[in-house]
Coordinates of C-alpha atoms and ligand atoms in Angstrom, one line a residue:
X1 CA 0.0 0.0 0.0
X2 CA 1.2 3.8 -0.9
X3 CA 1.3 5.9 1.7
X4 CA 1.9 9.6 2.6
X5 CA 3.6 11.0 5.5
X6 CA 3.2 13.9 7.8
X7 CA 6.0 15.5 9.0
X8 CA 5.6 17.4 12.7
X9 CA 7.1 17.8 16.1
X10 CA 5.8 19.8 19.1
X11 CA 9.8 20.7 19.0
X12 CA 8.9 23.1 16.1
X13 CA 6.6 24.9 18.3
X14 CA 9.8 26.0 20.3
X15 CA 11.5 29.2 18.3
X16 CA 9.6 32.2 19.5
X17 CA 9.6 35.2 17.9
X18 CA 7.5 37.3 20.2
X19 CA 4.2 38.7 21.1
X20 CA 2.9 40.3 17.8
X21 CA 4.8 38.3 15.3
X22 CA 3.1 36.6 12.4
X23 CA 5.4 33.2 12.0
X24 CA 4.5 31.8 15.1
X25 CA 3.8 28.7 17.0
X26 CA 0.3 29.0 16.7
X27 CA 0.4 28.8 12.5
X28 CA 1.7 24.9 13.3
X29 CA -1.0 24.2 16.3
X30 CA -3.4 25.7 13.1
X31 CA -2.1 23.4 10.6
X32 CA -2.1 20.2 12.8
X33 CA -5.8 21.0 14.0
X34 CA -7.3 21.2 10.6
X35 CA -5.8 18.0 9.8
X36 CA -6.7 16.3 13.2
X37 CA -10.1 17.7 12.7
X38 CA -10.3 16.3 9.1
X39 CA -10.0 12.2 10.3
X40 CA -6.5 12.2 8.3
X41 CA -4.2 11.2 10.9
X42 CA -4.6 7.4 11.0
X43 CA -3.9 7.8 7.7
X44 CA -0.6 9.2 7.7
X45 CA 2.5 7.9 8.6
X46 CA 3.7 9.9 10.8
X47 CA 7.5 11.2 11.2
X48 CA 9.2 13.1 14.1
X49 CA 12.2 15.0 13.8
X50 CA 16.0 14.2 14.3
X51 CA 18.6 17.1 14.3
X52 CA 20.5 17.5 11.0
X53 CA 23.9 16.1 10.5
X54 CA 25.9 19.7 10.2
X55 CA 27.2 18.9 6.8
X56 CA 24.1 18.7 5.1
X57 CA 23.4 22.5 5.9
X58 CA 27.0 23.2 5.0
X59 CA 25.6 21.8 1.9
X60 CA 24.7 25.0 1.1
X61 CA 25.6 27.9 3.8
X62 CA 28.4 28.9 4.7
X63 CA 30.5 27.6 7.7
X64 CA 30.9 30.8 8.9
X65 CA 27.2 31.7 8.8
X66 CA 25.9 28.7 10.7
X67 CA 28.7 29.6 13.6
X68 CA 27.3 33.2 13.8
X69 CA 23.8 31.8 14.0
X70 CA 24.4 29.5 16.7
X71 CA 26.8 32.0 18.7
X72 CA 23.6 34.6 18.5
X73 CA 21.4 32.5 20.3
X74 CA 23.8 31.6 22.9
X75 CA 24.1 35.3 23.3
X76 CA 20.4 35.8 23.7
X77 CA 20.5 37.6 20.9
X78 CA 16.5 38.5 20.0
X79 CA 16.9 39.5 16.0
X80 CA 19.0 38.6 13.6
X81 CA 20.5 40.2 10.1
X82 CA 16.8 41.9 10.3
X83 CA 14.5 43.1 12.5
X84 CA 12.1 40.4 10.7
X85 CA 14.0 37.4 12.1
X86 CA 13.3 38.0 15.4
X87 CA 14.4 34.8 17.6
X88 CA 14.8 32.8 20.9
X89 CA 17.6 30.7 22.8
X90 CA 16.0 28.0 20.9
X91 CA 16.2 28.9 17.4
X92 CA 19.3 27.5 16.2
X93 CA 18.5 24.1 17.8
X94 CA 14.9 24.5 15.9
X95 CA 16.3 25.2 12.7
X96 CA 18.6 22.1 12.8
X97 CA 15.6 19.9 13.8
X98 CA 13.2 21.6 10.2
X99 CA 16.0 20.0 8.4
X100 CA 16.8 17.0 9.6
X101 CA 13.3 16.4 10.2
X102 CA 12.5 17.1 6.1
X103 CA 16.1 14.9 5.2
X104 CA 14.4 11.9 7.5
X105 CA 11.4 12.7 5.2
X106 CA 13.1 12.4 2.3
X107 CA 14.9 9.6 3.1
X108 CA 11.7 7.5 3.5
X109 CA 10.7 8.2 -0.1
X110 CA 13.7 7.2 -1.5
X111 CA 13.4 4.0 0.9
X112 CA 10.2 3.4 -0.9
X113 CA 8.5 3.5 2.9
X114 CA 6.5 6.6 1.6
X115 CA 5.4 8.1 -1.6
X116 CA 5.2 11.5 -0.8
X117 CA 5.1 13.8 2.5
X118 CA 4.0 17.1 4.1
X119 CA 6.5 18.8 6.5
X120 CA 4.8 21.2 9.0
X121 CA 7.8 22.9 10.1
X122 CA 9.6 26.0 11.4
X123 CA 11.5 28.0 11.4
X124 CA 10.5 28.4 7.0
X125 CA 13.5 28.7 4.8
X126 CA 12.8 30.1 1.2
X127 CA 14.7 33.7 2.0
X128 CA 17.4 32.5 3.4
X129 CA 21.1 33.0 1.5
X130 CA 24.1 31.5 1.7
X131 CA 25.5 33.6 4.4
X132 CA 22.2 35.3 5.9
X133 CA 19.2 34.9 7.4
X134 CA 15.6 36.9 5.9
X135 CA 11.9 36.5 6.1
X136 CA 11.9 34.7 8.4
X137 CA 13.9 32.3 7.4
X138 CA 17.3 31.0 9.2
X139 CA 18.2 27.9 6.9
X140 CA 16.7 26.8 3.7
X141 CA 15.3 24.2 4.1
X142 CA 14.2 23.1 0.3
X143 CA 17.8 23.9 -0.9
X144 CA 19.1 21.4 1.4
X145 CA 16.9 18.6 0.7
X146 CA 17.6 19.1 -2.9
X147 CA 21.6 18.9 -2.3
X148 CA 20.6 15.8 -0.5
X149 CA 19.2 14.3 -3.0
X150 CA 21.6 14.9 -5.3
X151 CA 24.3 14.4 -3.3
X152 CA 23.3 11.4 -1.6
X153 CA 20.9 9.3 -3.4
X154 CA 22.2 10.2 -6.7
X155 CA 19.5 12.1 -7.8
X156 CA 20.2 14.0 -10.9
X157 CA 17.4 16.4 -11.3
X158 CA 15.6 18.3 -9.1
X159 CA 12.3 20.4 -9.0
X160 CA 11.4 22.6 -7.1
X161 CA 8.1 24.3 -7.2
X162 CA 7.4 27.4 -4.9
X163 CA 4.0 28.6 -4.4
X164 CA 4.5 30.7 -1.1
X165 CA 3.4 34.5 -2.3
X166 CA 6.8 35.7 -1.5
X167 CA 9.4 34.8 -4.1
X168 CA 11.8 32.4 -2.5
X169 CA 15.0 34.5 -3.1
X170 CA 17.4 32.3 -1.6
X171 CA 16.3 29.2 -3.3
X172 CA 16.6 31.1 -6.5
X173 CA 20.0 32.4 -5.9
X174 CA 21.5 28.9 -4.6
X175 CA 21.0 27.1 -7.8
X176 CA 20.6 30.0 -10.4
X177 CA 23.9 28.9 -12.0
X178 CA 22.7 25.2 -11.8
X179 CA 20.7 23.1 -14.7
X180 CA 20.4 20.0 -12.3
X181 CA 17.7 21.5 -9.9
X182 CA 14.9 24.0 -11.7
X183 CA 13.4 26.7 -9.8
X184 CA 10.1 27.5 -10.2
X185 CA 8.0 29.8 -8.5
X186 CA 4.6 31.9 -8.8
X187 CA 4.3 34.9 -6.3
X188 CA 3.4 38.4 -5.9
X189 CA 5.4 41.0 -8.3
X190 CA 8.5 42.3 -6.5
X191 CA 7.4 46.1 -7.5
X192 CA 4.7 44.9 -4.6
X193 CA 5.9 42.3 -2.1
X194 CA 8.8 41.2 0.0
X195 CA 11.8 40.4 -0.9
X196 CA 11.3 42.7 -4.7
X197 CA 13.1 39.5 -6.5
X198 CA 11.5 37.2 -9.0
X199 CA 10.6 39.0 -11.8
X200 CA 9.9 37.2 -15.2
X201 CA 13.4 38.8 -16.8
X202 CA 15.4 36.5 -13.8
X203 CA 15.4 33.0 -15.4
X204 CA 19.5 32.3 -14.2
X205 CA 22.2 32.6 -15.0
X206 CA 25.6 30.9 -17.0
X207 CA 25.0 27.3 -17.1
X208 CA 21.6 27.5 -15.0
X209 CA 20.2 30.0 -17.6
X210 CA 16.6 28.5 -18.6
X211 CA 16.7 27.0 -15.4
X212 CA 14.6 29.3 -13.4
X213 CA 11.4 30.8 -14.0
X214 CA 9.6 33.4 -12.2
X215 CA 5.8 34.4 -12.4
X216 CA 5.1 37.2 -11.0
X217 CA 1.2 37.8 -10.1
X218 CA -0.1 41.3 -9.5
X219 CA -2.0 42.6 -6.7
X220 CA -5.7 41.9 -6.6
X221 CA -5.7 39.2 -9.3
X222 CA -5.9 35.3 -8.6
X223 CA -7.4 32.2 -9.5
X224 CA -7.5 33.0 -13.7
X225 CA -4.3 34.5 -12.9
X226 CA -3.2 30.9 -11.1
X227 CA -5.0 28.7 -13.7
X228 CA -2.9 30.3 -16.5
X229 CA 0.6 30.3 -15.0
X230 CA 0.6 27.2 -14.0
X231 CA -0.8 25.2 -17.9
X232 CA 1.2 27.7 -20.1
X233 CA 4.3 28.2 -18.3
X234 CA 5.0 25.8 -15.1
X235 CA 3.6 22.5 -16.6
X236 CA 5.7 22.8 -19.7
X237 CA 8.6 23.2 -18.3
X238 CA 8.5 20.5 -16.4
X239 CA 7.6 18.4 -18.9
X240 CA 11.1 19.5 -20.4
X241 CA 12.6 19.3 -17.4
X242 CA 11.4 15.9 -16.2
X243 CA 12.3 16.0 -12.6
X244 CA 13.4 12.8 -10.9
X245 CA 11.9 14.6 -7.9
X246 CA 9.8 17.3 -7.1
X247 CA 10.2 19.4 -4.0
X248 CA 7.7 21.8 -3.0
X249 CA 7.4 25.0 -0.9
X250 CA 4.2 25.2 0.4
X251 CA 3.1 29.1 1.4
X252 CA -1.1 29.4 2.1
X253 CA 0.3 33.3 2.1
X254 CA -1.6 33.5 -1.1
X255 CA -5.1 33.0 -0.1
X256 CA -7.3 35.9 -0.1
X257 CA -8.1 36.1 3.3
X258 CA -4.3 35.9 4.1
X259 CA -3.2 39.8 4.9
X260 CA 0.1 39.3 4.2
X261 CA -0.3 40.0 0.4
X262 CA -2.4 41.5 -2.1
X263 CA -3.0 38.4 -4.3
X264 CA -6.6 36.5 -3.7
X265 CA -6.4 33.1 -4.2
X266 CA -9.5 31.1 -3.1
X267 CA -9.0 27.8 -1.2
X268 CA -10.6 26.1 -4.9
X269 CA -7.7 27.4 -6.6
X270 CA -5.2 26.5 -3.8
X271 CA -6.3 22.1 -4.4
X272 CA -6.0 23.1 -7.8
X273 CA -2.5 23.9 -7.6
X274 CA -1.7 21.1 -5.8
X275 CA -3.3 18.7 -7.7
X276 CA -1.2 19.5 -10.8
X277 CA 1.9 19.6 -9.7
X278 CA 1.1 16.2 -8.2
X279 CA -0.1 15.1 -11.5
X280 CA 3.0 16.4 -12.9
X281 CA 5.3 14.3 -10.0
X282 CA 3.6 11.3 -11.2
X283 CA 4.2 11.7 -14.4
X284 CA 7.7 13.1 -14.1
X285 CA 8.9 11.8 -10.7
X286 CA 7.8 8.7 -9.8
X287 CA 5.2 10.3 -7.3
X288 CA 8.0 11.4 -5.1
X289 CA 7.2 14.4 -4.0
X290 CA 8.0 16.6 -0.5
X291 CA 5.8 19.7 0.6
X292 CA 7.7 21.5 2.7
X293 CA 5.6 24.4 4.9
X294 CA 7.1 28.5 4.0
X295 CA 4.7 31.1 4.8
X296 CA 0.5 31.1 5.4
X297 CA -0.1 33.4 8.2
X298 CA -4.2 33.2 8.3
X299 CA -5.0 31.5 11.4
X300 CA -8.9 30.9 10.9
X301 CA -7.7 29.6 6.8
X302 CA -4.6 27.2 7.9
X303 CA -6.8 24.3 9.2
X304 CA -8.5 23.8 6.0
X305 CA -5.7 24.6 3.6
X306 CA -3.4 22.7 4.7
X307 CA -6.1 19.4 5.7
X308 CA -6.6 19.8 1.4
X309 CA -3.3 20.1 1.1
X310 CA -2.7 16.6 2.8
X311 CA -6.0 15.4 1.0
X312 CA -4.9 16.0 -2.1
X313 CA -1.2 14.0 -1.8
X314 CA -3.4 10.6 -0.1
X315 CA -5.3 10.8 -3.0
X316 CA -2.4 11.1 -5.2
X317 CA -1.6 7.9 -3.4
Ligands
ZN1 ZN1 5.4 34.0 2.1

C-alpha cells in the first residue's frame, strides 16, 4: 500500500519570535488541528524530527554563517541580520531539527517506505542566503533537501516548485547557475511584495540559464491569474525538465483572506494547484514528491488549507 507522510514535532513549536509576530507557533497548532479535525491522521504515517547532521546544511551555507547563528542564540541575541527574524535561545536548535526532520522525510521516499510527505515545520526557509538569514527564514530548508538528494541518493534532477506568495529569493540564488535543480515559482510581483526578486526577466544565469522561471502575479488578481501560469508556463517546463523529484514549498500566504499579500487566491484554486503539480510528480517523478511548509499566516484559513493540502497527496496515493 502507498502511503503519505506527515511530517511534525511539538519541538517546532519551540522558536519564538515574540508577542505580535506573524510566523509563530500557533500557525503549526493551526495546521495540525485542521488535519486532526479532518479524520486524516490514522492515515498518515507519521514522522518526528532528528537534528541534522551539520554537513548537510554546509551543503549549502556557509560555515561561517551557521557559527554566527548558533553563537547569536547563545548570546540571547532577539533579531538577527533583520529586524524580521526575530528569535529565541532556541532557534538554532529548531532550525537544525526543520531540516533534519525534512532529510528523514526524504529519506523515507527514497526508501520506498513513503510516496510523498508534508513537512509542518519552522522556522521556513525560502529567504534564506548563503550567508544570511531573511523573512523569516534561518536555513533553507528546500535547498538542502535538494543537495541531499543529489548528493546522496544520486539524484540527478531536481524540481522545485514554490508557491508561497513571496518569491523564494534564496532558493533562487542557490541554484541560479545550476541546470540540475529548476526553480520554479509563482508569487506576488516584487514592485509589490517582499523580498522585490523574482521578476519574469530572472530565469538564471551561466549554465543554470533557462533554469529558473519566475511568475510574477499582480496585486488583486488570482485564481485566472493561477490557472494560466501554472498550464502555459510551469507544466511545460517540467515536462522539459522531467524532474526525478519534485520538491515543493508550500506558502497558504496566497489566499485571499491571508493579509500578508495583495494576491486573492481562493482555497478552490489552492487544491488546484496542488493537484497538478502532483499530477506532474507522477508523471515526471515517480510520485515522489516533498511539501515542505514557507509562509501562510491566516489562522482561521490554515486548518483547511493545509487538511486539502494533505488530501490531495493521499489521494495522489
Ligand atoms: Zn510568504
Amino acid at each position: 500500500m502507498r502511503k503519505t507522510g506527515f511530517l511534525h514535532d511539538d519541538r517546532y513549536l519551540l522558536h519564538e519570535t515574540g508577542d505580535y509576530h506573524p510566523e509563530c507557533p500557533e500557525r503549526l497548532k493551526a495546521i495540525y488541528k485542521g488535519i486532526e479535525a479532518g479524520g486524516l491522521l490514522p492515515m498518515l504515517t507519521q514522522i518526528k524530527a532528528s537534528p541534522a547532521d551539520q554537513g548537510w546544511i554546509e551543503a549549502v551555507h556557509d560555515i561561517r554563517y551557521i557559527m554566527r547563528l548558533e553563537e547569536a542564540c547563545l548570546y540571547g541575541m532577539k533579531e538577527f541580520d533583520y529586524p524580521d527574524n526575530q528569535m529565541c535561545g532556541e532557534t538554532f536548535e529548531t532550525a537544525f531539527l526543520a531540516v533534519g526532520g525534512i532529510l528523514d522525510t526524504v529519506k523515507l521516499v527514497m526508501e520506498g517506505e513513503i510516496d510523498n510527505a508534508f513537512c509542518s515545520v519552522r522556522p521556513p526557509g525560502h529567504h534564506a542566503e548563503v550567508s544570511k538569514a531573511m523573512g523569516f527564514c534561518y536555513f533553507n530548508n528546500i535547498a538542502i533537501a535538494a543537495r541531499y538528494l543529489q548528493q546522496k541518493w544520486g539524484i540527478k534532477r531536481v524540481g522545485i516548485v514554490d508557491f508561497d506568495v513571496h518569491h523564494g529569493n534564496g532558493t533562487q540564488h542557490i541554484f541560479e547557475n545550476d541546470p540540475s535543480v529548476f526553480y520554479y515559482s509563482i508569487h506576488e510581483h516584487p514592485s509589490f511584495a517582499f523580498p522585490g526578486t523574482g521578476r519574469e526577466f530572472e530565469k538564471g544565469s551561466g549554465p543554470g540559464e533557462g533554469f529558473t522561471l519566475n511568475n510574477p502575479i499582480l496585486p488583486g488578481q488570482g485564481d485566472e491569474e493561477y490557472h494560466l501560469f501554472i498550464e502555459e508556463n510551469m507544466l511545460p517546463a517540467f515536462d522539459a525538465f522531467k524532474p526525478e523529484f519534485t520538491l515543493v514549498s508550500v506558502g497558504f500566504d496566497a489566499h485571499a483572506d491571508d493579509d500578508m499579500s495583495g494576491v486573492s487566491l481562493s482555497t478552490e484554486a489552492y487544491s488546484w494547484v496542488m493537484k497538478k503539480i502532483v499530477e506532474m510528480a507522477g508523471k515526471h517523478s515517480q510520485g515522489r514528491l516533498v511539501s515542505i511548509l514557507e509562509g501562510g499566516y491566516c489562522l482561521a484559513r490554515l486548518p483547511e488549507l493545509a487538511k486539502n493540502h494533505v488530501e490531495i497527496l493521499l489521494n495522489a496515493c
